[in-house]
Structure formats: C-alpha cells, structure tokens
DNA sequence: CAAATATAATAGTATTACTATCATTTTATA
DNA sequence: TATAAAATGATAGTAATACTATTATATTTG
C-alpha cells in the first residue's frame, strides 16, 4: 500500500463542494481530523475549525452543510480506504479462513502507521472512527441519509467480509450481523478499555480485543 | 414481577432534586420518556418538555442539570430495573446455563409489556435505551461521570451475568467483553434492522437477534 | 486582460442551553 | 390556624451554537 496512490472518490452527495479539489478544502479535512481527535466531535465547531485554518466559518460552510455532514464524509472516506486495505490484505490468499482472519485484523485494530496517504492522517482518522463514527448514523435523519447513499462505503465493507464468511459457511444465516457486531464491538471495547474498564477485560492490554473477536467469529462459524 | 412494587433508588449524584419525591418530578420523568421516544433525544429539549408538562423549563432545571443528566438518570433506572428482572428470572433455577439463557433473553429483547411499575413506561423506556443509551456514556465527560458512579447500574448488570459465565467456564478470560458485546450488539442490531438493514440479517424479523446472540455466546464458551 | 470563481470580512438571526429574579402557591410545622 | 419554609410559576436575560446573507477582495481560467 505504501507509495501507492489510490484515489478515494467520495459521492458528490456527501459535500456541497468537493474538498479534495482545493487547498482550502484539503486544509478543512486535515485540520478537522486533528481538531476532532483533539477536542472530540461534540466540542468541535466550524467556528473553532475556522480559527485553526485562518478562514471564516462561512467558508467552511461552502464545503459542508454542517459538522455532521463532515463526519459522514470522513467515515465514508475511512470505509472506502478500509475496503482498499481489505483488498490488498486478502489478494492472492487462497484460503478463505486466512482471508477472513486478515480482514478481521483490519476491522478490529486501530491504525498505527500513517502512510501519509494524501493529506489525511489515517492514524487520527481511525481513532475518530473508533470513538465517534457511531454518531454518524445514530441520528434522526438516518433513513434519509441512507437513501442518499451516505453509508454505502460501510455497507460495502460489511458485504465484502460477509462474502468471505459465506464462502466458508454457505449455510450461515447471519454473516452481516456477525461482521457488524465484530466491527462495532471492537470499536466499543477499545472505548470501554479507556473509559469504562468494568465493561471489558483488557487488564493485559488492548491486544486481546482483536483476538477475542477472531476467536468469537471462528467459533460462531464452527471453524 | 407483576403487582410487586420494588423501589428503585437512584444515587443522589444523578439529580439535583429527587424527581421521585414530587408530582412535578414524576411528571418530568414520565413525560420525558414519552417525548424522547417520540422525537428522539437530539431534538428533545427542556423547553419542549416544559410545554408538555405545562411548567417553565427553569422548573425542570431544578431537578436535572441538563438533558444529558436526565438521560443518565433514565439509563441508570433502566439498568437497576433490569437487574431486578435478572434476579427474578434466574432465581431458583439450578442450571447455570439456563440462568445464562434467561439472562440473555432479558438483555437482547426489547420490553413488550408495560408492568406499569410506578409512573415509568418500561416499554418506551426500553426503546429509548436500545436506541439512545449509547449517548449516555459517549461524551467528553465519561471519566468524570464514571467516577461519580453514573454507570454503576450498567456495570452491575454486566458483572452479574459475567458471574454466571464464570460459573460455567471458570477459565474464560473475557466474560465482561462477551456480555457487553452482546448487550450493545443486540441494541445496535435492532437499530440496524429498522434503519440500516444491509448491516444485519433480519429479513425474517427481529426475533433472530436474540437467538443469534444466545448461540454466539454458547459457542464462544464451547457449550 | 476580462470574466468567472473562490475566499475573506463582517453582520445578522433563530435556537439552544442555560442562569437569575421575584411573585405566587403549596406544604410543613408550631 | 397562622406562619415559616419550600416548591413552583412567570418572566427576563445571556452566551454559545448553528447557521445565512452580503459585499469586498483575491485568484484562477479562458
């Protein structure tokens, strides 16, 4: 994946003006990632972002309808990027079980190395996804946004891994349920590990989370 | 459980003035449950609540610091109540596996019958918990609130079911992780079923969710 | 170089999330 | 039953948020 420039194209329905095509737009993306991971999505405002990038908030509003749309854009970017990672991690691997395990590694572990893929800091972005992405689809307007295709990238990732499961266990009736449980579960366990340790078992470190979900998946599939 | 009045006492740190001890307080609780389940927690404000109960918002503020504190109170109430349900559902049941299955039923299925336990509509409250409770602990102030004991009730429920797991599989290293995965997973799958069906497999109805998590639990524990 | 486009600078509005004050009603108690 | 204490109502006000609008000034493009 290093030194390989893959262009992640985000549906035009997720922005007012493509942030990828201008310096200000790219600055909005990279600085919002930094600011959100610093102060959290709740405290994040376009006004504060404007101060960081030295632009009035009204300029940010030309790119995104509101901060929620920006979060949807970022999660969408993350899941398209994750799909690329899944493809690269499983290509040329014959055994479906090995492909499944490699996929689960990607889905359950936070990103540790920033490949400096363009202007996006993937380490910080993955932290945001792990702790805030649930807010992207937990809103009054889910249905409307879902129709617009806001969550297409996430659904694509779940579908891709579900397909591996069906290859391994064609009769298994709950591949999507299992994978979305694993993805969201891993995100939450990392959060619990940091903030509500009584709800998890990561006394020995967070490494166990990925192992837990891999074992859970294999056992659920009788593998 | 019917006709049995169990008094659920909520820690005084979760309110400014005990809503349980006055008519206005009880009206705040019952009407906020109705209003939140109607318009969602985001759109819910103390001003709108005030209109419903015919009191100024300033009166509501005398009971709760803000709407977030009210949500924390409601989730806390729900989990204490759920702990009672767990106790009643598992008492006198000898086989730990049967106790586990009955517990998982309670944790993964939304409440369908309102026992009219005092002024709280448990059906609506459980709907709120399933779809909004994650917002209670996904905030900037988790750590602070956790120290204050805001999530004690939830942690107690997880601990109680973890204990059953340890009775069945004393060597199992991840009982809390498994149970919090099941609880949060079930909540999310119900939400996905309604709003993002591509992330789940409930074409045949939501009944499958509970069965899925029971099977997943048994298999993960090699039972 | 002109026209089109993007950005900056600034102002303004509605709503939210509160806080404050004081009058009125209800409740407790002597 | 009178009186103090507590609770509630009515009203006003503030700071921040989440925008929208306008116009001037750059910058890009044809």
JSON list of C-alpha atoms in Angstrom, two decimals, chain B residues 2-202:
[
{"chain": "B", "resi": 2, "resn": "UNK", "atom": "CA", "xyz": [-46.46, -8.15, 38.46]},
{"chain": "B", "resi": 3, "resn": "UNK", "atom": "CA", "xyz": [-48.07, -6.29, 41.33]},
{"chain": "B", "resi": 4, "resn": "UNK", "atom": "CA", "xyz": [-44.78, -6.26, 43.08]},
{"chain": "B", "resi": 5, "resn": "UNK", "atom": "CA", "xyz": [-43.57, -2.81, 44.00]},
{"chain": "B", "resi": 6, "resn": "UNK", "atom": "CA", "xyz": [-39.83, -2.70, 44.06]},
{"chain": "B", "resi": 7, "resn": "UNK", "atom": "CA", "xyz": [-38.41, 0.66, 44.86]},
{"chain": "B", "resi": 8, "resn": "UNK", "atom": "CA", "xyz": [-35.63, 1.67, 42.56]},
{"chain": "B", "resi": 9, "resn": "UNK", "atom": "CA", "xyz": [-33.36, 4.09, 44.33]},
{"chain": "B", "resi": 10, "resn": "UNK", "atom": "CA", "xyz": [-31.15, 6.22, 42.19]},
{"chain": "B", "resi": 11, "resn": "UNK", "atom": "CA", "xyz": [-27.96, 7.76, 43.57]},
{"chain": "B", "resi": 12, "resn": "UNK", "atom": "CA", "xyz": [-28.41, 11.38, 44.57]},
{"chain": "B", "resi": 13, "resn": "UNK", "atom": "CA", "xyz": [-25.48, 12.26, 42.35]},
{"chain": "B", "resi": 14, "resn": "UNK", "atom": "CA", "xyz": [-27.67, 11.70, 39.30]},
{"chain": "B", "resi": 15, "resn": "UNK", "atom": "CA", "xyz": [-30.09, 14.53, 40.02]},
{"chain": "B", "resi": 16, "resn": "UNK", "atom": "CA", "xyz": [-30.28, 17.93, 41.65]},
{"chain": "B", "resi": 17, "resn": "UNK", "atom": "CA", "xyz": [-33.59, 17.22, 43.32]},
{"chain": "B", "resi": 18, "resn": "UNK", "atom": "CA", "xyz": [-35.07, 13.74, 43.55]},
{"chain": "B", "resi": 19, "resn": "UNK", "atom": "CA", "xyz": [-37.76, 13.53, 40.86]},
{"chain": "B", "resi": 20, "resn": "UNK", "atom": "CA", "xyz": [-39.24, 10.51, 42.59]},
{"chain": "B", "resi": 21, "resn": "UNK", "atom": "CA", "xyz": [-40.45, 12.59, 45.52]},
{"chain": "B", "resi": 22, "resn": "UNK", "atom": "CA", "xyz": [-42.81, 15.07, 43.87]},
{"chain": "B", "resi": 23, "resn": "UNK", "atom": "CA", "xyz": [-45.60, 15.15, 41.36]},
{"chain": "B", "resi": 24, "resn": "UNK", "atom": "CA", "xyz": [-43.69, 17.53, 39.10]},
{"chain": "B", "resi": 25, "resn": "UNK", "atom": "CA", "xyz": [-40.64, 15.30, 39.28]},
{"chain": "B", "resi": 26, "resn": "UNK", "atom": "CA", "xyz": [-42.62, 12.22, 38.33]},
{"chain": "B", "resi": 27, "resn": "UNK", "atom": "CA", "xyz": [-44.29, 14.14, 35.54]},
{"chain": "B", "resi": 28, "resn": "UNK", "atom": "CA", "xyz": [-40.86, 15.17, 34.27]},
{"chain": "B", "resi": 29, "resn": "UNK", "atom": "CA", "xyz": [-39.78, 11.52, 34.17]},
{"chain": "B", "resi": 30, "resn": "UNK", "atom": "CA", "xyz": [-42.85, 10.04, 32.55]},
{"chain": "B", "resi": 31, "resn": "UNK", "atom": "CA", "xyz": [-43.28, 12.83, 30.01]},
{"chain": "B", "resi": 32, "resn": "UNK", "atom": "CA", "xyz": [-39.61, 12.97, 29.11]},
{"chain": "B", "resi": 33, "resn": "UNK", "atom": "CA", "xyz": [-39.73, 9.25, 28.34]},
{"chain": "B", "resi": 34, "resn": "UNK", "atom": "CA", "xyz": [-42.71, 9.81, 26.06]},
{"chain": "B", "resi": 35, "resn": "UNK", "atom": "CA", "xyz": [-41.22, 12.88, 24.41]},
{"chain": "B", "resi": 36, "resn": "UNK", "atom": "CA", "xyz": [-37.79, 11.34, 23.86]},
{"chain": "B", "resi": 37, "resn": "UNK", "atom": "CA", "xyz": [-39.26, 8.20, 22.33]},
{"chain": "B", "resi": 38, "resn": "UNK", "atom": "CA", "xyz": [-41.42, 10.41, 20.13]},
{"chain": "B", "resi": 39, "resn": "UNK", "atom": "CA", "xyz": [-38.93, 12.94, 18.78]},
{"chain": "B", "resi": 40, "resn": "UNK", "atom": "CA", "xyz": [-35.59, 11.37, 19.72]},
{"chain": "B", "resi": 41, "resn": "UNK", "atom": "CA", "xyz": [-33.04, 12.52, 22.25]},
{"chain": "B", "resi": 42, "resn": "UNK", "atom": "CA", "xyz": [-31.34, 15.05, 19.95]},
{"chain": "B", "resi": 43, "resn": "UNK", "atom": "CA", "xyz": [-34.49, 17.01, 19.28]},
{"chain": "B", "resi": 44, "resn": "UNK", "atom": "CA", "xyz": [-35.60, 16.74, 22.90]},
{"chain": "B", "resi": 45, "resn": "UNK", "atom": "CA", "xyz": [-35.18, 19.96, 24.92]},
{"chain": "B", "resi": 46, "resn": "UNK", "atom": "CA", "xyz": [-36.26, 21.03, 28.39]},
{"chain": "B", "resi": 47, "resn": "UNK", "atom": "CA", "xyz": [-38.25, 23.81, 26.76]},
{"chain": "B", "resi": 48, "resn": "UNK", "atom": "CA", "xyz": [-40.33, 21.34, 24.73]},
{"chain": "B", "resi": 49, "resn": "UNK", "atom": "CA", "xyz": [-40.72, 19.18, 27.83]},
{"chain": "B", "resi": 50, "resn": "UNK", "atom": "CA", "xyz": [-41.88, 22.23, 29.75]},
{"chain": "B", "resi": 51, "resn": "UNK", "atom": "CA", "xyz": [-44.61, 22.84, 27.20]},
{"chain": "B", "resi": 52, "resn": "UNK", "atom": "CA", "xyz": [-45.80, 19.25, 27.54]},
{"chain": "B", "resi": 53, "resn": "UNK", "atom": "CA", "xyz": [-45.94, 19.33, 31.33]},
{"chain": "B", "resi": 54, "resn": "UNK", "atom": "CA", "xyz": [-47.09, 22.97, 31.49]},
{"chain": "B", "resi": 55, "resn": "UNK", "atom": "CA", "xyz": [-44.16, 24.13, 33.53]},
{"chain": "B", "resi": 56, "resn": "UNK", "atom": "CA", "xyz": [-41.37, 26.54, 32.70]},
{"chain": "B", "resi": 57, "resn": "UNK", "atom": "CA", "xyz": [-38.08, 24.99, 31.69]},
{"chain": "B", "resi": 58, "resn": "UNK", "atom": "CA", "xyz": [-36.50, 26.58, 34.74]},
{"chain": "B", "resi": 59, "resn": "UNK", "atom": "CA", "xyz": [-38.54, 24.20, 36.90]},
{"chain": "B", "resi": 60, "resn": "UNK", "atom": "CA", "xyz": [-37.11, 21.22, 35.04]},
{"chain": "B", "resi": 61, "resn": "UNK", "atom": "CA", "xyz": [-33.63, 22.58, 35.62]},
{"chain": "B", "resi": 62, "resn": "UNK", "atom": "CA", "xyz": [-34.28, 22.38, 39.34]},
{"chain": "B", "resi": 63, "resn": "UNK", "atom": "CA", "xyz": [-34.41, 18.59, 39.01]},
{"chain": "B", "resi": 64, "resn": "UNK", "atom": "CA", "xyz": [-31.73, 17.92, 36.40]},
{"chain": "B", "resi": 65, "resn": "UNK", "atom": "CA", "xyz": [-28.60, 19.83, 35.48]},
{"chain": "B", "resi": 66, "resn": "UNK", "atom": "CA", "xyz": [-29.28, 19.28, 31.78]},
{"chain": "B", "resi": 67, "resn": "UNK", "atom": "CA", "xyz": [-30.86, 16.85, 29.37]},
{"chain": "B", "resi": 68, "resn": "UNK", "atom": "CA", "xyz": [-27.79, 14.65, 29.39]},
{"chain": "B", "resi": 69, "resn": "UNK", "atom": "CA", "xyz": [-28.10, 14.14, 33.15]},
{"chain": "B", "resi": 70, "resn": "UNK", "atom": "CA", "xyz": [-31.71, 13.17, 32.62]},
{"chain": "B", "resi": 71, "resn": "UNK", "atom": "CA", "xyz": [-30.67, 10.53, 30.08]},
{"chain": "B", "resi": 72, "resn": "UNK", "atom": "CA", "xyz": [-28.07, 9.20, 32.52]},
{"chain": "B", "resi": 73, "resn": "UNK", "atom": "CA", "xyz": [-30.78, 9.04, 35.19]},
{"chain": "B", "resi": 74, "resn": "UNK", "atom": "CA", "xyz": [-33.13, 7.14, 32.88]},
{"chain": "B", "resi": 75, "resn": "UNK", "atom": "CA", "xyz": [-30.49, 4.64, 31.79]},
{"chain": "B", "resi": 76, "resn": "UNK", "atom": "CA", "xyz": [-29.49, 4.13, 35.39]},
{"chain": "B", "resi": 77, "resn": "UNK", "atom": "CA", "xyz": [-33.13, 3.49, 36.30]},
{"chain": "B", "resi": 78, "resn": "UNK", "atom": "CA", "xyz": [-33.42, 1.02, 33.42]},
{"chain": "B", "resi": 79, "resn": "UNK", "atom": "CA", "xyz": [-30.35, -0.96, 34.45]},
{"chain": "B", "resi": 80, "resn": "UNK", "atom": "CA", "xyz": [-31.38, -1.19, 38.11]},
{"chain": "B", "resi": 81, "resn": "UNK", "atom": "CA", "xyz": [-34.78, -2.34, 36.97]},
{"chain": "B", "resi": 82, "resn": "UNK", "atom": "CA", "xyz": [-33.12, -4.84, 34.59]},
{"chain": "B", "resi": 83, "resn": "UNK", "atom": "CA", "xyz": [-31.08, -6.17, 37.48]},
{"chain": "B", "resi": 84, "resn": "UNK", "atom": "CA", "xyz": [-34.33, -6.90, 39.33]},
{"chain": "B", "resi": 85, "resn": "UNK", "atom": "CA", "xyz": [-35.64, -8.65, 36.26]},
{"chain": "B", "resi": 86, "resn": "UNK", "atom": "CA", "xyz": [-32.45, -10.71, 36.05]},
{"chain": "B", "resi": 87, "resn": "UNK", "atom": "CA", "xyz": [-32.76, -11.73, 39.68]},
{"chain": "B", "resi": 88, "resn": "UNK", "atom": "CA", "xyz": [-36.39, -12.74, 39.29]},
{"chain": "B", "resi": 89, "resn": "UNK", "atom": "CA", "xyz": [-35.77, -14.60, 36.04]},
{"chain": "B", "resi": 90, "resn": "UNK", "atom": "CA", "xyz": [-32.90, -16.67, 37.41]},
{"chain": "B", "resi": 91, "resn": "UNK", "atom": "CA", "xyz": [-33.93, -17.29, 41.00]},
{"chain": "B", "resi": 92, "resn": "UNK", "atom": "CA", "xyz": [-34.45, -20.96, 41.86]},
{"chain": "B", "resi": 93, "resn": "UNK", "atom": "CA", "xyz": [-33.02, -22.02, 38.51]},
{"chain": "B", "resi": 94, "resn": "UNK", "atom": "CA", "xyz": [-30.28, -24.50, 39.27]},
{"chain": "B", "resi": 95, "resn": "UNK", "atom": "CA", "xyz": [-28.57, -24.95, 35.92]},
{"chain": "B", "resi": 96, "resn": "UNK", "atom": "CA", "xyz": [-26.23, -22.03, 35.27]},
{"chain": "B", "resi": 97, "resn": "UNK", "atom": "CA", "xyz": [-26.65, -22.46, 31.52]},
{"chain": "B", "resi": 98, "resn": "UNK", "atom": "CA", "xyz": [-30.39, -21.99, 31.86]},
{"chain": "B", "resi": 99, "resn": "UNK", "atom": "CA", "xyz": [-29.78, -18.92, 34.02]},
{"chain": "B", "resi": 100, "resn": "UNK", "atom": "CA", "xyz": [-27.48, -17.56, 31.34]},
{"chain": "B", "resi": 101, "resn": "UNK", "atom": "CA", "xyz": [-30.02, -18.10, 28.59]},
{"chain": "B", "resi": 102, "resn": "UNK", "atom": "CA", "xyz": [-32.79, -16.43, 30.58]},
{"chain": "B", "resi": 103, "resn": "UNK", "atom": "CA", "xyz": [-30.49, -13.52, 31.29]},
{"chain": "B", "resi": 104, "resn": "UNK", "atom": "CA", "xyz": [-29.61, -13.14, 27.63]},
{"chain": "B", "resi": 105, "resn": "UNK", "atom": "CA", "xyz": [-33.30, -13.12, 26.77]},
{"chain": "B", "resi": 106, "resn": "UNK", "atom": "CA", "xyz": [-33.76, -10.14, 29.03]},
{"chain": "B", "resi": 107, "resn": "UNK", "atom": "CA", "xyz": [-30.69, -8.35, 27.71]},
{"chain": "B", "resi": 108, "resn": "UNK", "atom": "CA", "xyz": [-31.33, -8.83, 24.00]},
{"chain": "B", "resi": 109, "resn": "UNK", "atom": "CA", "xyz": [-35.08, -8.40, 23.65]},
{"chain": "B", "resi": 110, "resn": "UNK", "atom": "CA", "xyz": [-36.88, -5.09, 23.93]},
{"chain": "B", "resi": 111, "resn": "UNK", "atom": "CA", "xyz": [-39.53, -4.91, 26.64]},
{"chain": "B", "resi": 112, "resn": "UNK", "atom": "CA", "xyz": [-43.00, -5.60, 25.24]},
{"chain": "B", "resi": 113, "resn": "UNK", "atom": "CA", "xyz": [-45.29, -5.38, 28.24]},
{"chain": "B", "resi": 114, "resn": "UNK", "atom": "CA", "xyz": [-45.61, -2.36, 30.46]},
{"chain": "B", "resi": 115, "resn": "UNK", "atom": "CA", "xyz": [-46.00, -3.62, 34.00]},
{"chain": "B", "resi": 116, "resn": "UNK", "atom": "CA", "xyz": [-46.94, -0.08, 34.95]},
{"chain": "B", "resi": 117, "resn": "UNK", "atom": "CA", "xyz": [-44.24, -0.05, 37.50]},
{"chain": "B", "resi": 118, "resn": "UNK", "atom": "CA", "xyz": [-44.96, 3.29, 39.06]},
{"chain": "B", "resi": 119, "resn": "UNK", "atom": "CA", "xyz": [-45.01, 6.19, 36.58]},
{"chain": "B", "resi": 120, "resn": "UNK", "atom": "CA", "xyz": [-42.36, 4.77, 34.25]},
{"chain": "B", "resi": 121, "resn": "UNK", "atom": "CA", "xyz": [-43.45, 3.30, 30.93]},
{"chain": "B", "resi": 122, "resn": "UNK", "atom": "CA", "xyz": [-40.99, 0.44, 30.64]},
{"chain": "B", "resi": 123, "resn": "UNK", "atom": "CA", "xyz": [-41.81, -0.34, 27.03]},
{"chain": "B", "resi": 124, "resn": "UNK", "atom": "CA", "xyz": [-40.96, 3.17, 25.88]},
{"chain": "B", "resi": 125, "resn": "UNK", "atom": "CA", "xyz": [-38.01, 3.36, 28.23]},
{"chain": "B", "resi": 126, "resn": "UNK", "atom": "CA", "xyz": [-36.53, 0.16, 26.82]},
{"chain": "B", "resi": 127, "resn": "UNK", "atom": "CA", "xyz": [-36.94, 1.57, 23.32]},
{"chain": "B", "resi": 128, "resn": "UNK", "atom": "CA", "xyz": [-35.02, 4.65, 24.41]},
{"chain": "B", "resi": 129, "resn": "UNK", "atom": "CA", "xyz": [-32.30, 2.51, 25.97]},
{"chain": "B", "resi": 130, "resn": "UNK", "atom": "CA", "xyz": [-31.98, 0.37, 22.86]},
{"chain": "B", "resi": 131, "resn": "UNK", "atom": "CA", "xyz": [-31.64, 3.32, 20.54]},
{"chain": "B", "resi": 132, "resn": "UNK", "atom": "CA", "xyz": [-30.18, 6.16, 22.64]},
{"chain": "B", "resi": 133, "resn": "UNK", "atom": "CA", "xyz": [-28.39, 4.79, 25.71]},
{"chain": "B", "resi": 134, "resn": "UNK", "atom": "CA", "xyz": [-25.04, 4.78, 23.96]},
{"chain": "B", "resi": 135, "resn": "UNK", "atom": "CA", "xyz": [-25.24, 8.58, 24.03]},
{"chain": "B", "resi": 136, "resn": "UNK", "atom": "CA", "xyz": [-25.28, 8.46, 27.82]},
{"chain": "B", "resi": 137, "resn": "UNK", "atom": "CA", "xyz": [-21.68, 7.30, 28.05]},
{"chain": "B", "resi": 138, "resn": "UNK", "atom": "CA", "xyz": [-20.27, 8.52, 24.75]},
{"chain": "B", "resi": 139, "resn": "UNK", "atom": "CA", "xyz": [-19.34, 12.01, 25.87]},
{"chain": "B", "resi": 140, "resn": "UNK", "atom": "CA", "xyz": [-16.40, 14.17, 26.82]},
{"chain": "B", "resi": 141, "resn": "UNK", "atom": "CA", "xyz": [-17.20, 13.73, 30.49]},
{"chain": "B", "resi": 142, "resn": "UNK", "atom": "CA", "xyz": [-17.37, 9.91, 30.69]},
{"chain": "B", "resi": 143, "resn": "UNK", "atom": "CA", "xyz": [-14.43, 9.60, 33.02]},
{"chain": "B", "resi": 144, "resn": "UNK", "atom": "CA", "xyz": [-15.70, 12.20, 35.42]},
{"chain": "B", "resi": 145, "resn": "UNK", "atom": "CA", "xyz": [-19.22, 10.77, 35.36]},
{"chain": "B", "resi": 146, "resn": "UNK", "atom": "CA", "xyz": [-17.92, 7.26, 35.74]},
{"chain": "B", "resi": 147, "resn": "UNK", "atom": "CA", "xyz": [-16.08, 8.34, 38.90]},
{"chain": "B", "resi": 148, "resn": "UNK", "atom": "CA", "xyz": [-19.32, 9.78, 40.22]},
{"chain": "B", "resi": 149, "resn": "UNK", "atom": "CA", "xyz": [-20.95, 6.39, 39.77]},
{"chain": "B", "resi": 150, "resn": "UNK", "atom": "CA", "xyz": [-23.22, 7.28, 36.87]},
{"chain": "B", "resi": 151, "resn": "UNK", "atom": "CA", "xyz": [-22.76, 3.89, 35.23]},
{"chain": "B", "resi": 152, "resn": "UNK", "atom": "CA", "xyz": [-22.78, 1.72, 38.33]},
{"chain": "B", "resi": 153, "resn": "UNK", "atom": "CA", "xyz": [-26.10, 0.09, 37.45]},
{"chain": "B", "resi": 154, "resn": "UNK", "atom": "CA", "xyz": [-24.97, -0.92, 33.98]},
{"chain": "B", "resi": 155, "resn": "UNK", "atom": "CA", "xyz": [-21.71, -2.28, 35.30]},
{"chain": "B", "resi": 156, "resn": "UNK", "atom": "CA", "xyz": [-23.63, -4.23, 37.93]},
{"chain": "B", "resi": 157, "resn": "UNK", "atom": "CA", "xyz": [-25.72, -5.96, 35.28]},
{"chain": "B", "resi": 158, "resn": "UNK", "atom": "CA", "xyz": [-22.65, -6.85, 33.23]},
{"chain": "B", "resi": 159, "resn": "UNK", "atom": "CA", "xyz": [-20.95, -8.18, 36.36]},
{"chain": "B", "resi": 160, "resn": "UNK", "atom": "CA", "xyz": [-23.94, -10.27, 37.35]},
{"chain": "B", "resi": 161, "resn": "UNK", "atom": "CA", "xyz": [-24.12, -12.07, 34.01]},
{"chain": "B", "resi": 162, "resn": "UNK", "atom": "CA", "xyz": [-20.35, -12.36, 33.85]},
{"chain": "B", "resi": 163, "resn": "UNK", "atom": "CA", "xyz": [-20.53, -14.23, 37.13]},
{"chain": "B", "resi": 164, "resn": "UNK", "atom": "CA", "xyz": [-22.86, -16.80, 35.61]},
{"chain": "B", "resi": 165, "resn": "UNK", "atom": "CA", "xyz": [-20.41, -17.22, 32.73]},
{"chain": "B", "resi": 166, "resn": "UNK", "atom": "CA", "xyz": [-17.55, -17.76, 35.14]},
{"chain": "B", "resi": 167, "resn": "UNK", "atom": "CA", "xyz": [-19.62, -20.36, 36.93]},
{"chain": "B", "resi": 168, "resn": "UNK", "atom": "CA", "xyz": [-20.00, -22.20, 33.63]},
{"chain": "B", "resi": 169, "resn": "UNK", "atom": "CA", "xyz": [-16.50, -21.59, 32.31]},
{"chain": "B", "resi": 170, "resn": "UNK", "atom": "CA", "xyz": [-14.17, -20.55, 35.13]},
{"chain": "B", "resi": 171, "resn": "UNK", "atom": "CA", "xyz": [-11.23, -20.31, 32.75]},
{"chain": "B", "resi": 172, "resn": "UNK", "atom": "CA", "xyz": [-12.91, -18.00, 30.26]},
{"chain": "B", "resi": 173, "resn": "UNK", "atom": "CA", "xyz": [-10.95, -14.76, 30.18]},
{"chain": "B", "resi": 174, "resn": "UNK", "atom": "CA", "xyz": [-13.43, -12.38, 28.57]},
{"chain": "B", "resi": 175, "resn": "UNK", "atom": "CA", "xyz": [-16.80, -12.58, 30.31]},
{"chain": "B", "resi": 176, "resn": "UNK", "atom": "CA", "xyz": [-17.34, -8.81, 30.52]},
{"chain": "B", "resi": 177, "resn": "UNK", "atom": "CA", "xyz": [-16.24, -8.30, 26.95]},
{"chain": "B", "resi": 178, "resn": "UNK", "atom": "CA", "xyz": [-18.61, -11.00, 25.80]},
{"chain": "B", "resi": 179, "resn": "UNK", "atom": "CA", "xyz": [-21.60, -9.67, 27.73]},
{"chain": "B", "resi": 180, "resn": "UNK", "atom": "CA", "xyz": [-21.12, -6.02, 26.83]},
{"chain": "B", "resi": 181, "resn": "UNK", "atom": "CA", "xyz": [-20.68, -7.12, 23.21]},
{"chain": "B", "resi": 182, "resn": "UNK", "atom": "CA", "xyz": [-23.97, -8.99, 23.39]},
{"chain": "B", "resi": 183, "resn": "UNK", "atom": "CA", "xyz": [-25.87, -6.15, 25.08]},
{"chain": "B", "resi": 184, "resn": "UNK", "atom": "CA", "xyz": [-24.60, -3.38, 22.84]},
{"chain": "B", "resi": 185, "resn": "UNK", "atom": "CA", "xyz": [-24.71, -5.63, 19.80]},
{"chain": "B", "resi": 186, "resn": "UNK", "atom": "CA", "xyz": [-28.35, -6.52, 20.34]},
{"chain": "B", "resi": 187, "resn": "UNK", "atom": "CA", "xyz": [-29.24, -2.85, 20.77]},
{"chain": "B", "resi": 188, "resn": "UNK", "atom": "CA", "xyz": [-27.47, -1.96, 17.55]},
{"chain": "B", "resi": 189, "resn": "UNK", "atom": "CA", "xyz": [-28.89, -4.83, 15.54]},
{"chain": "B", "resi": 190, "resn": "UNK", "atom": "CA", "xyz": [-32.40, -3.72, 16.44]},
{"chain": "B", "resi": 191, "resn": "UNK", "atom": "CA", "xyz": [-31.45, -0.25, 15.26]},
{"chain": "B", "resi": 192, "resn": "UNK", "atom": "CA", "xyz": [-29.86, -1.60, 12.06]},
{"chain": "B", "resi": 193, "resn": "UNK", "atom": "CA", "xyz": [-32.90, -3.73, 11.43]},
{"chain": "B", "resi": 194, "resn": "UNK", "atom": "CA", "xyz": [-35.04, -0.59, 11.35]},
{"chain": "B", "resi": 195, "resn": "UNK", "atom": "CA", "xyz": [-32.65, 1.81, 9.64]},
{"chain": "B", "resi": 196, "resn": "UNK", "atom": "CA", "xyz": [-29.67, 0.06, 8.04]},
{"chain": "B", "resi": 197, "resn": "UNK", "atom": "CA", "xyz": [-30.83, -3.44, 7.11]},
{"chain": "B", "resi": 198, "resn": "UNK", "atom": "CA", "xyz": [-27.75, -4.05, 4.96]},
{"chain": "B", "resi": 199, "resn": "UNK", "atom": "CA", "xyz": [-25.74, -4.28, 8.19]},
{"chain": "B", "resi": 200, "resn": "UNK", "atom": "CA", "xyz": [-27.82, -7.09, 9.62]},
{"chain": "B", "resi": 201, "resn": "UNK", "atom": "CA", "xyz": [-29.82, -10.18, 8.61]},
{"chain": "B", "resi": 202, "resn": "UNK", "atom": "CA", "xyz": [-33.30, -9.70, 9.95]}
]
